[in-house]
PDB file of C-alpha atoms in Angstrom:
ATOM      1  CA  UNK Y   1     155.617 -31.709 -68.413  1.00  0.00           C
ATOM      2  CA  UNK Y   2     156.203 -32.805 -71.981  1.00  0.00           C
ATOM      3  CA  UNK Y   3     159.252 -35.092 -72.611  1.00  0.00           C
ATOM      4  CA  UNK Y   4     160.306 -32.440 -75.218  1.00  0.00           C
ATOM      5  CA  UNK Y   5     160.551 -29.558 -72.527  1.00  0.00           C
ATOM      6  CA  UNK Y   6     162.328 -32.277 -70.030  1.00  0.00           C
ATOM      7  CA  UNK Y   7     165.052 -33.345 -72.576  1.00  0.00           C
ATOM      8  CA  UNK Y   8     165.390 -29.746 -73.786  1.00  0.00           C
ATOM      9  CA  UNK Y   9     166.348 -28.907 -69.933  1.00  0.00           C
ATOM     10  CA  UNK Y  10     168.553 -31.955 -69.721  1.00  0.00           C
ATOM     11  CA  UNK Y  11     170.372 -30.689 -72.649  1.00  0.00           C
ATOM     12  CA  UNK Y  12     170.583 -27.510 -71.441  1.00  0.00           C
ATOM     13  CA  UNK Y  13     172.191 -28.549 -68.270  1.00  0.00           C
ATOM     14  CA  UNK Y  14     174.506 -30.858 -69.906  1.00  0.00           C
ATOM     15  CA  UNK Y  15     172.648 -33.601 -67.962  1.00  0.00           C
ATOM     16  CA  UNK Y  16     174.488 -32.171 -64.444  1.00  0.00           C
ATOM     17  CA  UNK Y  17     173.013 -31.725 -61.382  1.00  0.00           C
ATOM     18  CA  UNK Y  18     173.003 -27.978 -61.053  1.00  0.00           C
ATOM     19  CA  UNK Y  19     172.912 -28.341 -57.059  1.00  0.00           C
ATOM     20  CA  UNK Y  20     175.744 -31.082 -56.049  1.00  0.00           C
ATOM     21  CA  UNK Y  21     177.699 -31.717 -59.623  1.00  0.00           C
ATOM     22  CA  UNK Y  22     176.548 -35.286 -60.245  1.00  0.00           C
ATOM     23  CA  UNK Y  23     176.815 -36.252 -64.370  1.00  0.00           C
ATOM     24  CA  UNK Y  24     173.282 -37.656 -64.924  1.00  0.00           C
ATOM     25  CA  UNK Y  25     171.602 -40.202 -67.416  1.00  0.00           C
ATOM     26  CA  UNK Y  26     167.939 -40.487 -68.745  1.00  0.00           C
ATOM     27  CA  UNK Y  27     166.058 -42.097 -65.648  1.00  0.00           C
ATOM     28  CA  UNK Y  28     168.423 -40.516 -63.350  1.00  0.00           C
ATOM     29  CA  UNK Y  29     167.602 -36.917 -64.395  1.00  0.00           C
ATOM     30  CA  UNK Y  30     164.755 -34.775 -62.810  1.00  0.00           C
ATOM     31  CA  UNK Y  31     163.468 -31.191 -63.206  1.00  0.00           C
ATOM     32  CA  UNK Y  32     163.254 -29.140 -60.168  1.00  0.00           C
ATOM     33  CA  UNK Y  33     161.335 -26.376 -59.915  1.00  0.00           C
ATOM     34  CA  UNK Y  34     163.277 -22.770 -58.809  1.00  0.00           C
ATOM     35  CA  UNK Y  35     160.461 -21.330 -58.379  1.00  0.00           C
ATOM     36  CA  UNK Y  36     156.661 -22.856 -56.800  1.00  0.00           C
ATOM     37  CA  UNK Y  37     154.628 -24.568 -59.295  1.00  0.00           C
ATOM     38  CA  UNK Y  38     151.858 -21.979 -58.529  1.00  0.00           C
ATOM     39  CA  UNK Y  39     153.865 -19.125 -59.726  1.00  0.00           C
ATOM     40  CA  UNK Y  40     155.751 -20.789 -62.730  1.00  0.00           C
ATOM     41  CA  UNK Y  41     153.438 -18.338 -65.580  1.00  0.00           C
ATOM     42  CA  UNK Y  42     155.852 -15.567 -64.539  1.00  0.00           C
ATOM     43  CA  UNK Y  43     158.798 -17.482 -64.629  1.00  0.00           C
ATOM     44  CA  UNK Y  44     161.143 -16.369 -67.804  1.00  0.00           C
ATOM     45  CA  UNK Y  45     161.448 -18.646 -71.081  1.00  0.00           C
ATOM     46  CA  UNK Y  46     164.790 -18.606 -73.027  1.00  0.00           C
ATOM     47  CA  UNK Y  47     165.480 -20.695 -75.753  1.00  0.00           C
ATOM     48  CA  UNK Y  48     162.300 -22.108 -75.954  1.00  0.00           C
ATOM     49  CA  UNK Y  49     162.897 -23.475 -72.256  1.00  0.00           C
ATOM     50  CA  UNK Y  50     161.197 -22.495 -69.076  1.00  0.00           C
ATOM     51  CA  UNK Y  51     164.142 -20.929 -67.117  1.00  0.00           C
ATOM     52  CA  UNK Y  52     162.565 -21.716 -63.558  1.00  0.00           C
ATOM     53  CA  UNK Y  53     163.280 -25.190 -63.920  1.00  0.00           C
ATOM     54  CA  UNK Y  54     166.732 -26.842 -64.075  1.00  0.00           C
ATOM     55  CA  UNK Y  55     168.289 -30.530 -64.171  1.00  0.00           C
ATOM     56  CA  UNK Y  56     168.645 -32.459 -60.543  1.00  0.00           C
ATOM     57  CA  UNK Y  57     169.336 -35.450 -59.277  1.00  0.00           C
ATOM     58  CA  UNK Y  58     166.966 -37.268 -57.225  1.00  0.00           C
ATOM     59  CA  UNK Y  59     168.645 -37.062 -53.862  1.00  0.00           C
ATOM     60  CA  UNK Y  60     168.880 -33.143 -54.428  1.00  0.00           C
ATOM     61  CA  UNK Y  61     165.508 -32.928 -55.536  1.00  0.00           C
ATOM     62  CA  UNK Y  62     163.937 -34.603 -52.343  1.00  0.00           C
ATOM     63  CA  UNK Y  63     166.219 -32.852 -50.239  1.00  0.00           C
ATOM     64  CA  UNK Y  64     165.699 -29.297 -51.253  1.00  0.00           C
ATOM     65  CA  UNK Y  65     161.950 -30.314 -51.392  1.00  0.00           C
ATOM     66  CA  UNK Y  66     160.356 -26.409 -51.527  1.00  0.00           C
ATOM     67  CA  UNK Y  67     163.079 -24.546 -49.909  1.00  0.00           C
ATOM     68  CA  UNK Y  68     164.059 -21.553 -51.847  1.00  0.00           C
ATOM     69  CA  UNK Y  69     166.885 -21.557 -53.479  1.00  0.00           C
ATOM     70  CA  UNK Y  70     169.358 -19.481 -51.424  1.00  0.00           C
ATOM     71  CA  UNK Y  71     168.284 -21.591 -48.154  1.00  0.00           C
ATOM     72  CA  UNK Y  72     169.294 -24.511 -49.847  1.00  0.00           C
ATOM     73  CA  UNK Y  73     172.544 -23.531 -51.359  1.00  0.00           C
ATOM     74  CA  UNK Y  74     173.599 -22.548 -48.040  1.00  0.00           C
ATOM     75  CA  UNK Y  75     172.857 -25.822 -46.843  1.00  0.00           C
ATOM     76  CA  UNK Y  76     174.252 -28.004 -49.788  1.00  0.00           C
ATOM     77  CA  UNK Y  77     177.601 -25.487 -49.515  1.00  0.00           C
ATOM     78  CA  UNK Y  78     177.728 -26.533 -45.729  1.00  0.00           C
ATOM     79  CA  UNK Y  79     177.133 -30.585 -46.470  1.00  0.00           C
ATOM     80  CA  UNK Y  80     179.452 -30.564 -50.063  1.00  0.00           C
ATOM     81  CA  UNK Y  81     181.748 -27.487 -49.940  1.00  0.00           C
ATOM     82  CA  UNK Y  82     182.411 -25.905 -53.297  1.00  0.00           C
ATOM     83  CA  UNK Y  83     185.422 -24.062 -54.301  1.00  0.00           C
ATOM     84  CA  UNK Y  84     184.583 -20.281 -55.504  1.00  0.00           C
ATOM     85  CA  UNK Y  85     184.847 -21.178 -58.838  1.00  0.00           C
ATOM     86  CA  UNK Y  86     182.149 -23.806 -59.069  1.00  0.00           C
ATOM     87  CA  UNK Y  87     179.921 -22.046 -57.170  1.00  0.00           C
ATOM     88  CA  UNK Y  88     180.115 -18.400 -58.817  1.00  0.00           C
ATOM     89  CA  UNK Y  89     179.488 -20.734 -62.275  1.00  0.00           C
ATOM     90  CA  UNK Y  90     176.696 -22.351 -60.576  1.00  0.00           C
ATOM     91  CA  UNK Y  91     175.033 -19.054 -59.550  1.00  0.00           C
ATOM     92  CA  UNK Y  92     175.850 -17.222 -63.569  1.00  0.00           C
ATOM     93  CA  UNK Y  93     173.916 -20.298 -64.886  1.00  0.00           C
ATOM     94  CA  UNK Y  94     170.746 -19.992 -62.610  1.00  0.00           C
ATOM     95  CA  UNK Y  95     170.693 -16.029 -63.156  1.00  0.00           C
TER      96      UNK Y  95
END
């Protein structure tokens, strides 16, 4: 991936970790994939970024590894509960 496309996602994001919350900083900062690699020409663009891919730490990168998204959620929501608020925000910006 280009480092343009990576810091346009970072910036996007607001260099957060859109699975556990964590405030990020260049080297910290990775892109995780929503959906497989394999299947990423059908993922939607806006705003000149690829919307299939969002800013994670490392810890929640490795740990969600391919599971799909809902799997994981349900996981992280069980290990780091979220109130209703965080989570419905976390969901809108994923949609």
């Amino acid at each position: 991936m280009y480092p343009p496309t990576r810091d346009r996602i970072f910036q996007r994001d607001l260099w957060t970790c859109c699975w556990c919350g964590t405030l990020l900083q260049e080297g910290t900062a990775t892109v995780d994939h929503l959906l497989p690699q394999k299947r990423k020409n059908h993922a939607p663009w806006r705003g000149g970024v690829p919307h299939h891919l969002v800013t994670s730490c490392a810890p929640c990168n490795r740990s969600r590894g391919s599971l799909p998204v809902a799997v994981w959620l349900r996981l992280l929501h069980l290990h780091r509960p979220r109130n209703a608020d965080k989570l419905a925000a976390l969901l809108l910006r994923l949609d």
